[in-house]
Amino acid sequence: MPEVGTAPSLDSGTDYDPIEHLNAIFSHPSTLSSVSKTSRALRRHQHELDTEIARRVAEQITADGESVQRMQAAQADLAELFQKIESVRERAMHTEQTITEMTADIKRLDNTKRNLTLSMTALKRLQMLTTAYEQLQGLSSSRQYRECAQLLQAVIQLMGHFKSYRSIDQIAALSRNVSDVQRELLEQVCEDFEVTFAKGEVAQRRTMLADACLVMDALGDNARARLITWYCNTQLREYRQVFRGNDEAGSLDNISRRYSWFKRMLKTYDDQHAAIFPAPWRVDEMLANAFCEGTRDDFKAILAKSIRRADGQSLDVNLLLSCLQETLDFEHSLERKLTDSSRMSIDTFTSNDEKVPLFAHAISEAFEPYLSVWVEAQEKQLSMMLPKYRQQPLKPPDEEFSPQMVMASSTELYSFYRLTFAQCAKLSTGAPLVELSKVFARHLDNYAQQVLLYHISERPSGQTPSRFPSTEDTIIVLNTADYCFNTCTQLEERIKGRVEDSFKNNIDLQSQEDAFMGVASAAIRGLIRRVDADLEPAWREMRNNGWSRLQGVNDQSPYVTELLQRVNARAREILAMLHKQQYARAFCDNLVELLANTYTANIIQCRPISEIGAEQMLLDSYVLAKGFEELLVSSASPGTAAPAGYVKRVQQTMGRLSPLLKTLQVRPSPPEALVQAYLIHIADKSDTNFRKVLDLKGIRKQDQSPLVELFIAHKSGPRNESLPQYSAFLTPLVVTTGAATTTANLASAQLHTLQGRFDPSTFGSAIMTAARDGVDRFGSPALGGSPAAGSRSVSPPPGNSVPNGDSGITPGGNVNQNLRNIGKFFKRDLGGLGGRFGGNRGGEDSGR
């Protein structure tokens, strides 16, 4: 066969093509001479394949036969295995039967032996019981109680083995006889005790009585309880006769005689009777419990009778406290004497693992319902203290002012609270302590309103004008409010630490803490008013500047220099007195807020404002903002940088003016430019607000209509659909006609959060009015000025009102409630400054 390298193989598989193979072999006419040779080679290959196939088929047949033979052999083996298993099971059953037959006799012998043993044991116990019973009868008649106690325990124990045999007549009779002996012994021992104590022969027969107690121990708990009860009643019989049958001896005045009598009784027990009774009986403790129960019932009746006295006299508070204190001391002495470990002092807190005192409130419980009389006495005393505090000067005349100074009355008040609280905690940690905490809360409210607010309020002096507080007085009130806030928190924690767990939720001085924060807020507002009072000349100069006639723009207007000088001078003086940074920050933040609002109100009063005038005002606002950024560090050492959070807040506050001033810089011609500037900077769709801008620019009413129509057309466009209906900044502004520049008119044109001018004659009444009428937030009420100064100048359109804060303070509410609400928001503002009321905002002010 020719060798062709590219010819396919005969073993190519399913893809083999013989024609292709032949064409590859005989690819040239010269190769046809080898056809015969190729044919022989193919036939030889075919023969080899046939031989290989036949061999493989034969091998497969042979292998199948061997597999069948192996399977048949395995089945035979399994059948043989099952037969062997069945044979083993049958032999096992046979073996078990054989063993059972072999051991049956042995089991019968074991049962017989067991029954014989039980019978012998029962007979022996019966013999022992009969003998012990006979001996017990003899010893009982001869009063040999020690031996009786031992035999009695044996008899009772042996009798327990025959409970299941009581159906037998002899056993039932013996059981009845034993019970009779037990009753006889019980009555005999009780009789011996009664006779011995009646004849006064305890010392001579102490041993016999001690042995008799062993018999009572053997007779069980009921017998022992009967003897102890008899002993306690016998010993307390004289006490009950003396102190219950005699009104004079049983009165509260003679309470010490009761306790002295029982102390003598305990001494008698220790000397004469303690050796009679076994120590585990704790007879002295039982005697003390009986005394305490009887005495408690006596006191309840005496106190109830005292309350219902016909002569109308009330219960003497001092006598009540004296009796209660003596009772607590007596309970404490019993605890030390009759318990293993001495009771802890009632002035200290007890751990959860401490043993519960046995005699706590055992007698004093009778006094608790009447402690309200004592609580009322404390409230009367507090009511007399507050008017005195109100008349005291803020600082003693011989003392110099200090930035840390607080009113002496505040420390005196809390000292009284601590002493009263400690005394009440000794008397009771239940409902009376809760009532006392409510008294504390009421008078803390009164102190905040009647004392602290009074000292920063107007006080008629008989002359004109009325006296108003100085800066130093306001600082002292602020420090005192802060001190009262902190001490109020500590007082609440201490009361909760002593009161019973069931009353902890009733202790809450949070409202009082808020009230003191409200006073602090009023003090800060008073300080801000003092700064504002110095700025009227600068604002007057601003209003008289002629903003519609300016010919050019300067770096800053003359009034700006004077304004910054006055603000810095007064702020530096006040900040030097504020020793806590959070109050300094609150003062500066709200002062900047006031100045920004006042600047806005003066812009309205300066209309008409030309484009150059608006540009000058914008530059002035930048200069003012830069100056206000240094207020917080004005009293610090040179080079001190203001906190980043404060600077950011100043920029945001003063930045509210920029949209209005930038809009006023645009000329009304072409009108599209002014409308677009309004939509970009003011960014609302209010026709009323747009007219305010036109009024500020001095455009006449008859010339405003085309501009308003153009504004309406532009605001309806798709580009301005997302704009709000009203601007939060511009909507509250009121642009009135006329050019009045008085303080009252100016205040009426301010924002709803803007303050009126400072008026010393109405400063104090304005603070009280702020507390009575409520405020939106810190800095909202008007402190001085005309009644219009603190009122809202305009109401937003219905359905689109501008938010008025979230204080929830209702006009006309009571003073205390509004003080609390003011305090809540003032505390919230302080919390945002990184002070002790909350964390830093973003850590910006951590460097302060």
PDB file of N, CA and C in Angstrom, residues 400-475:
ATOM      1  N   GLU A 400     -17.500  92.260  97.361  1.00  0.00           N
ATOM      2  CA  GLU A 400     -17.284  92.722  95.995  1.00  0.00           C
ATOM      3  C   GLU A 400     -17.860  91.712  95.014  1.00  0.00           C
ATOM      4  N   PHE A 401     -18.234  92.213  93.844  1.00  0.00           N
ATOM      5  CA  PHE A 401     -18.808  91.345  92.819  1.00  0.00           C
ATOM      6  C   PHE A 401     -17.750  90.394  92.259  1.00  0.00           C
ATOM      7  N   SER A 402     -18.181  89.154  92.001  1.00  0.00           N
ATOM      8  CA  SER A 402     -17.327  88.153  91.372  1.00  0.00           C
ATOM      9  C   SER A 402     -18.116  87.491  90.249  1.00  0.00           C
ATOM     10  N   PRO A 403     -17.478  87.174  89.116  1.00  0.00           N
ATOM     11  CA  PRO A 403     -18.218  86.530  88.014  1.00  0.00           C
ATOM     12  C   PRO A 403     -18.817  85.184  88.397  1.00  0.00           C
ATOM     13  N   GLN A 404     -18.291  84.554  89.468  1.00  0.00           N
ATOM     14  CA  GLN A 404     -18.825  83.264  89.912  1.00  0.00           C
ATOM     15  C   GLN A 404     -19.848  83.404  91.035  1.00  0.00           C
ATOM     16  N   MET A 405     -20.192  84.597  91.438  1.00  0.00           N
ATOM     17  CA  MET A 405     -21.046  84.812  92.605  1.00  0.00           C
ATOM     18  C   MET A 405     -22.466  84.307  92.349  1.00  0.00           C
ATOM     19  N   VAL A 406     -23.042  83.661  93.376  1.00  0.00           N
ATOM     20  CA  VAL A 406     -24.435  83.250  93.338  1.00  0.00           C
ATOM     21  C   VAL A 406     -25.141  83.860  94.544  1.00  0.00           C
ATOM     22  N   MET A 407     -26.446  83.891  94.503  1.00  0.00           N
ATOM     23  CA  MET A 407     -27.228  84.448  95.600  1.00  0.00           C
ATOM     24  C   MET A 407     -27.115  83.550  96.823  1.00  0.00           C
ATOM     25  N   ALA A 408     -26.910  84.142  97.981  1.00  0.00           N
ATOM     26  CA  ALA A 408     -26.773  83.369  99.218  1.00  0.00           C
ATOM     27  C   ALA A 408     -28.049  82.599  99.537  1.00  0.00           C
ATOM     28  N   SER A 409     -29.183  83.130  99.100  1.00  0.00           N
ATOM     29  CA  SER A 409     -30.444  82.440  99.400  1.00  0.00           C
ATOM     30  C   SER A 409     -30.523  81.078  98.730  1.00  0.00           C
ATOM     31  N   SER A 410     -29.897  80.920  97.557  1.00  0.00           N
ATOM     32  CA  SER A 410     -29.957  79.631  96.861  1.00  0.00           C
ATOM     33  C   SER A 410     -29.212  78.552  97.634  1.00  0.00           C
ATOM     34  N   THR A 411     -28.014  78.874  98.138  1.00  0.00           N
ATOM     35  CA  THR A 411     -27.274  77.879  98.918  1.00  0.00           C
ATOM     36  C   THR A 411     -27.982  77.585 100.241  1.00  0.00           C
ATOM     37  N   GLU A 412     -28.585  78.619 100.819  1.00  0.00           N
ATOM     38  CA  GLU A 412     -29.326  78.401 102.070  1.00  0.00           C
ATOM     39  C   GLU A 412     -30.544  77.511 101.825  1.00  0.00           C
ATOM     40  N   LEU A 413     -31.232  77.725 100.701  1.00  0.00           N
ATOM     41  CA  LEU A 413     -32.410  76.923 100.382  1.00  0.00           C
ATOM     42  C   LEU A 413     -32.032  75.457 100.199  1.00  0.00           C
ATOM     43  N   TYR A 414     -30.989  75.196  99.437  1.00  0.00           N
ATOM     44  CA  TYR A 414     -30.611  73.802  99.186  1.00  0.00           C
ATOM     45  C   TYR A 414     -30.004  73.154 100.425  1.00  0.00           C
ATOM     46  N   SER A 415     -29.396  73.938 101.289  1.00  0.00           N
ATOM     47  CA  SER A 415     -28.932  73.391 102.569  1.00  0.00           C
ATOM     48  C   SER A 415     -30.125  72.937 103.406  1.00  0.00           C
ATOM     49  N   PHE A 416     -31.188  73.758 103.422  1.00  0.00           N
ATOM     50  CA  PHE A 416     -32.409  73.364 104.121  1.00  0.00           C
ATOM     51  C   PHE A 416     -33.000  72.108 103.492  1.00  0.00           C
ATOM     52  N   TYR A 417     -32.980  72.024 102.162  1.00  0.00           N
ATOM     53  CA  TYR A 417     -33.488  70.833 101.471  1.00  0.00           C
ATOM     54  C   TYR A 417     -32.705  69.593 101.877  1.00  0.00           C
ATOM     55  N   ARG A 418     -31.391  69.696 101.920  1.00  0.00           N
ATOM     56  CA  ARG A 418     -30.572  68.519 102.257  1.00  0.00           C
ATOM     57  C   ARG A 418     -30.850  68.043 103.679  1.00  0.00           C
ATOM     58  N   LEU A 419     -30.956  68.985 104.626  1.00  0.00           N
ATOM     59  CA  LEU A 419     -31.217  68.594 106.015  1.00  0.00           C
ATOM     60  C   LEU A 419     -32.609  67.974 106.146  1.00  0.00           C
ATOM     61  N   THR A 420     -33.592  68.593 105.496  1.00  0.00           N
ATOM     62  CA  THR A 420     -34.955  68.070 105.569  1.00  0.00           C
ATOM     63  C   THR A 420     -35.049  66.696 104.916  1.00  0.00           C
ATOM     64  N   PHE A 421     -34.373  66.543 103.784  1.00  0.00           N
ATOM     65  CA  PHE A 421     -34.383  65.254 103.102  1.00  0.00           C
ATOM     66  C   PHE A 421     -33.736  64.164 103.956  1.00  0.00           C
ATOM     67  N   ALA A 422     -32.592  64.471 104.572  1.00  0.00           N
ATOM     68  CA  ALA A 422     -31.924  63.487 105.412  1.00  0.00           C
ATOM     69  C   ALA A 422     -32.798  63.095 106.597  1.00  0.00           C
ATOM     70  N   GLN A 423     -33.488  64.062 107.184  1.00  0.00           N
ATOM     71  CA  GLN A 423     -34.363  63.763 108.315  1.00  0.00           C
ATOM     72  C   GLN A 423     -35.541  62.898 107.884  1.00  0.00           C
ATOM     73  N   CYS A 424     -36.138  63.217 106.742  1.00  0.00           N
ATOM     74  CA  CYS A 424     -37.278  62.426 106.261  1.00  0.00           C
ATOM     75  C   CYS A 424     -36.837  61.016 105.889  1.00  0.00           C
ATOM     76  N   ALA A 425     -35.636  60.879 105.309  1.00  0.00           N
ATOM     77  CA  ALA A 425     -35.152  59.550 104.929  1.00  0.00           C
ATOM     78  C   ALA A 425     -34.963  58.669 106.155  1.00  0.00           C
ATOM     79  N   LYS A 426     -34.625  59.284 107.291  1.00  0.00           N
ATOM     80  CA  LYS A 426     -34.528  58.509 108.526  1.00  0.00           C
ATOM     81  C   LYS A 426     -35.912  58.057 108.988  1.00  0.00           C
ATOM     82  N   LEU A 427     -36.895  58.919 108.795  1.00  0.00           N
ATOM     83  CA  LEU A 427     -38.228  58.612 109.282  1.00  0.00           C
ATOM     84  C   LEU A 427     -38.966  57.640 108.369  1.00  0.00           C
ATOM     85  N   SER A 428     -38.838  57.843 107.062  1.00  0.00           N
ATOM     86  CA  SER A 428     -39.556  56.992 106.117  1.00  0.00           C
ATOM     87  C   SER A 428     -38.940  57.148 104.740  1.00  0.00           C
ATOM     88  N   THR A 429     -38.905  56.050 103.991  1.00  0.00           N
ATOM     89  CA  THR A 429     -38.440  56.089 102.599  1.00  0.00           C
ATOM     90  C   THR A 429     -39.578  55.736 101.644  1.00  0.00           C
ATOM     91  N   GLY A 430     -40.810  55.894 102.123  1.00  0.00           N
ATOM     92  CA  GLY A 430     -41.965  55.570 101.299  1.00  0.00           C
ATOM     93  C   GLY A 430     -42.719  56.799 100.835  1.00  0.00           C
ATOM     94  N   ALA A 431     -44.049  56.761 101.012  1.00  0.00           N
ATOM     95  CA  ALA A 431     -44.908  57.841 100.511  1.00  0.00           C
ATOM     96  C   ALA A 431     -44.571  59.209 101.108  1.00  0.00           C
ATOM     97  N   PRO A 432     -44.219  59.326 102.409  1.00  0.00           N
ATOM     98  CA  PRO A 432     -43.875  60.665 102.928  1.00  0.00           C
ATOM     99  C   PRO A 432     -42.691  61.306 102.205  1.00  0.00           C
ATOM    100  N   LEU A 433     -41.699  60.512 101.818  1.00  0.00           N
ATOM    101  CA  LEU A 433     -40.560  61.069 101.094  1.00  0.00           C
ATOM    102  C   LEU A 433     -40.988  61.552  99.714  1.00  0.00           C
ATOM    103  N   VAL A 434     -41.926  60.845  99.090  1.00  0.00           N
ATOM    104  CA  VAL A 434     -42.448  61.285  97.794  1.00  0.00           C
ATOM    105  C   VAL A 434     -43.183  62.611  97.948  1.00  0.00           C
ATOM    106  N   GLU A 435     -43.984  62.732  99.012  1.00  0.00           N
ATOM    107  CA  GLU A 435     -44.704  63.986  99.251  1.00  0.00           C
ATOM    108  C   GLU A 435     -43.734  65.131  99.512  1.00  0.00           C
ATOM    109  N   LEU A 436     -42.662  64.840 100.239  1.00  0.00           N
ATOM    110  CA  LEU A 436     -41.669  65.878 100.506  1.00  0.00           C
ATOM    111  C   LEU A 436     -41.012  66.334  99.202  1.00  0.00           C
ATOM    112  N   SER A 437     -40.746  65.390  98.295  1.00  0.00           N
ATOM    113  CA  SER A 437     -40.142  65.775  97.012  1.00  0.00           C
ATOM    114  C   SER A 437     -41.085  66.675  96.218  1.00  0.00           C
ATOM    115  N   LYS A 438     -42.395  66.460  96.342  1.00  0.00           N
ATOM    116  CA  LYS A 438     -43.351  67.328  95.649  1.00  0.00           C
ATOM    117  C   LYS A 438     -43.352  68.727  96.269  1.00  0.00           C
ATOM    118  N   VAL A 439     -43.199  68.785  97.590  1.00  0.00           N
ATOM    119  CA  VAL A 439     -43.081  70.096  98.254  1.00  0.00           C
ATOM    120  C   VAL A 439     -41.826  70.812  97.763  1.00  0.00           C
ATOM    121  N   PHE A 440     -40.716  70.060  97.677  1.00  0.00           N
ATOM    122  CA  PHE A 440     -39.482  70.642  97.136  1.00  0.00           C
ATOM    123  C   PHE A 440     -39.730  71.218  95.744  1.00  0.00           C
ATOM    124  N   ALA A 441     -40.425  70.453  94.905  1.00  0.00           N
ATOM    125  CA  ALA A 441     -40.647  70.889  93.517  1.00  0.00           C
ATOM    126  C   ALA A 441     -41.473  72.177  93.476  1.00  0.00           C
ATOM    127  N   ARG A 442     -42.538  72.221  94.291  1.00  0.00           N
ATOM    128  CA  ARG A 442     -43.380  73.433  94.274  1.00  0.00           C
ATOM    129  C   ARG A 442     -42.592  74.671  94.675  1.00  0.00           C
ATOM    130  N   HIS A 443     -41.760  74.556  95.685  1.00  0.00           N
ATOM    131  CA  HIS A 443     -41.057  75.743  96.159  1.00  0.00           C
ATOM    132  C   HIS A 443     -39.830  76.068  95.306  1.00  0.00           C
ATOM    133  N   LEU A 444     -39.324  75.084  94.565  1.00  0.00           N
ATOM    134  CA  LEU A 444     -38.307  75.419  93.565  1.00  0.00           C
ATOM    135  C   LEU A 444     -38.926  76.257  92.456  1.00  0.00           C
ATOM    136  N   ASP A 445     -40.145  75.891  92.043  1.00  0.00           N
ATOM    137  CA  ASP A 445     -40.861  76.721  91.069  1.00  0.00           C
ATOM    138  C   ASP A 445     -41.089  78.128  91.616  1.00  0.00           C
ATOM    139  N   ASN A 446     -41.518  78.197  92.882  1.00  0.00           N
ATOM    140  CA  ASN A 446     -41.763  79.510  93.480  1.00  0.00           C
ATOM    141  C   ASN A 446     -40.469  80.318  93.598  1.00  0.00           C
ATOM    142  N   TYR A 447     -39.374  79.648  93.908  1.00  0.00           N
ATOM    143  CA  TYR A 447     -38.092  80.349  94.029  1.00  0.00           C
ATOM    144  C   TYR A 447     -37.680  80.926  92.676  1.00  0.00           C
ATOM    145  N   ALA A 448     -37.880  80.125  91.620  1.00  0.00           N
ATOM    146  CA  ALA A 448     -37.519  80.612  90.281  1.00  0.00           C
ATOM    147  C   ALA A 448     -38.365  81.817  89.891  1.00  0.00           C
ATOM    148  N   GLN A 449     -39.656  81.773  90.205  1.00  0.00           N
ATOM    149  CA  GLN A 449     -40.561  82.844  89.766  1.00  0.00           C
ATOM    150  C   GLN A 449     -40.535  84.045  90.708  1.00  0.00           C
ATOM    151  N   GLN A 450     -40.663  83.789  92.016  1.00  0.00           N
ATOM    152  CA  GLN A 450     -40.853  84.865  92.965  1.00  0.00           C
ATOM    153  C   GLN A 450     -39.554  85.520  93.434  1.00  0.00           C
ATOM    154  N   VAL A 451     -38.416  84.795  93.287  1.00  0.00           N
ATOM    155  CA  VAL A 451     -37.146  85.353  93.762  1.00  0.00           C
ATOM    156  C   VAL A 451     -36.232  85.696  92.588  1.00  0.00           C
ATOM    157  N   LEU A 452     -35.888  84.708  91.786  1.00  0.00           N
ATOM    158  CA  LEU A 452     -34.928  84.960  90.711  1.00  0.00           C
ATOM    159  C   LEU A 452     -35.481  85.924  89.670  1.00  0.00           C
ATOM    160  N   LEU A 453     -36.678  85.632  89.165  1.00  0.00           N
ATOM    161  CA  LEU A 453     -37.254  86.542  88.175  1.00  0.00           C
ATOM    162  C   LEU A 453     -37.541  87.915  88.777  1.00  0.00           C
ATOM    163  N   TYR A 454     -37.872  87.938  90.046  1.00  0.00           N
ATOM    164  CA  TYR A 454     -38.151  89.219  90.708  1.00  0.00           C
ATOM    165  C   TYR A 454     -36.934  90.133  90.672  1.00  0.00           C
ATOM    166  N   HIS A 455     -35.752  89.541  90.839  1.00  0.00           N
ATOM    167  CA  HIS A 455     -34.547  90.362  90.915  1.00  0.00           C
ATOM    168  C   HIS A 455     -34.082  90.875  89.551  1.00  0.00           C
ATOM    169  N   ILE A 456     -34.616  90.331  88.464  1.00  0.00           N
ATOM    170  CA  ILE A 456     -34.279  90.894  87.151  1.00  0.00           C
ATOM    171  C   ILE A 456     -35.507  91.523  86.527  1.00  0.00           C
ATOM    172  N   SER A 457     -36.480  91.885  87.383  1.00  0.00           N
ATOM    173  CA  SER A 457     -37.707  92.520  86.915  1.00  0.00           C
ATOM    174  C   SER A 457     -37.772  93.954  87.426  1.00  0.00           C
ATOM    175  N   GLU A 458     -38.646  94.702  86.818  1.00  0.00           N
ATOM    176  CA  GLU A 458     -38.891  96.075  87.249  1.00  0.00           C
ATOM    177  C   GLU A 458     -39.450  96.092  88.666  1.00  0.00           C
ATOM    178  N   ARG A 459     -38.899  96.967  89.515  1.00  0.00           N
ATOM    179  CA  ARG A 459     -39.387  97.108  90.886  1.00  0.00           C
ATOM    180  C   ARG A 459     -39.626  98.593  91.157  1.00  0.00           C
ATOM    181  N   PRO A 460     -40.872  98.965  91.399  1.00  0.00           N
ATOM    182  CA  PRO A 460     -41.161 100.389  91.659  1.00  0.00           C
ATOM    183  C   PRO A 460     -40.350 100.904  92.830  1.00  0.00           C
ATOM    184  N   SER A 461     -39.735 102.062  92.656  1.00  0.00           N
ATOM    185  CA  SER A 461     -38.910 102.645  93.710  1.00  0.00           C
ATOM    186  C   SER A 461     -39.531 103.909  94.293  1.00  0.00           C
ATOM    187  N   GLY A 462     -40.753 104.235  93.873  1.00  0.00           N
ATOM    188  CA  GLY A 462     -41.387 105.466  94.349  1.00  0.00           C
ATOM    189  C   GLY A 462     -40.962 106.668  93.548  1.00  0.00           C
ATOM    190  N   GLN A 463     -40.089 106.478  92.600  1.00  0.00           N
ATOM    191  CA  GLN A 463     -39.612 107.577  91.759  1.00  0.00           C
ATOM    192  C   GLN A 463     -39.783 107.179  90.304  1.00  0.00           C
ATOM    193  N   THR A 464     -39.401 108.047  89.414  1.00  0.00           N
ATOM    194  CA  THR A 464     -39.473 107.769  87.984  1.00  0.00           C
ATOM    195  C   THR A 464     -38.080 107.966  87.385  1.00  0.00           C
ATOM    196  N   PRO A 465     -37.518 107.031  86.644  1.00  0.00           N
ATOM    197  CA  PRO A 465     -38.148 105.757  86.285  1.00  0.00           C
ATOM    198  C   PRO A 465     -37.982 104.711  87.388  1.00  0.00           C
ATOM    199  N   SER A 466     -38.634 103.579  87.208  1.00  0.00           N
ATOM    200  CA  SER A 466     -38.513 102.485  88.164  1.00  0.00           C
ATOM    201  C   SER A 466     -37.111 101.888  88.110  1.00  0.00           C
ATOM    202  N   ARG A 467     -36.749 101.254  89.219  1.00  0.00           N
ATOM    203  CA  ARG A 467     -35.409 100.658  89.297  1.00  0.00           C
ATOM    204  C   ARG A 467     -35.368  99.383  88.462  1.00  0.00           C
ATOM    205  N   PHE A 468     -34.313  99.230  87.668  1.00  0.00           N
ATOM    206  CA  PHE A 468     -34.140  98.005  86.874  1.00  0.00           C
ATOM    207  C   PHE A 468     -32.768  97.422  87.188  1.00  0.00           C
ATOM    208  N   PRO A 469     -32.579  96.133  86.947  1.00  0.00           N
ATOM    209  CA  PRO A 469     -31.359  95.450  87.398  1.00  0.00           C
ATOM    210  C   PRO A 469     -30.136  95.895  86.616  1.00  0.00           C
ATOM    211  N   SER A 470     -29.028  95.903  87.310  1.00  0.00           N
ATOM    212  CA  SER A 470     -27.749  96.207  86.663  1.00  0.00           C
ATOM    213  C   SER A 470     -27.194  94.957  86.005  1.00  0.00           C
ATOM    214  N   THR A 471     -26.104  95.143  85.261  1.00  0.00           N
ATOM    215  CA  THR A 471     -25.461  93.991  84.621  1.00  0.00           C
ATOM    216  C   THR A 471     -24.969  93.001  85.661  1.00  0.00           C
ATOM    217  N   GLU A 472     -24.385  93.492  86.729  1.00  0.00           N
ATOM    218  CA  GLU A 472     -23.887  92.597  87.774  1.00  0.00           C
ATOM    219  C   GLU A 472     -25.030  91.809  88.401  1.00  0.00           C
ATOM    220  N   ASP A 473     -26.154  92.458  88.648  1.00  0.00           N
ATOM    221  CA  ASP A 473     -27.305  91.748  89.211  1.00  0.00           C
ATOM    222  C   ASP A 473     -27.787  90.652  88.265  1.00  0.00           C
ATOM    223  N   THR A 474     -27.834  90.977  86.988  1.00  0.00           N
ATOM    224  CA  THR A 474     -28.289  89.980  86.012  1.00  0.00           C
ATOM    225  C   THR A 474     -27.330  88.797  85.970  1.00  0.00           C
ATOM    226  N   ILE A 475     -26.025  89.056  86.032  1.00  0.00           N
ATOM    227  CA  ILE A 475     -25.045  87.974  86.029  1.00  0.00           C
ATOM    228  C   ILE A 475     -25.221  87.081  87.265  1.00  0.00           C
TER     229      ILE A 475
END
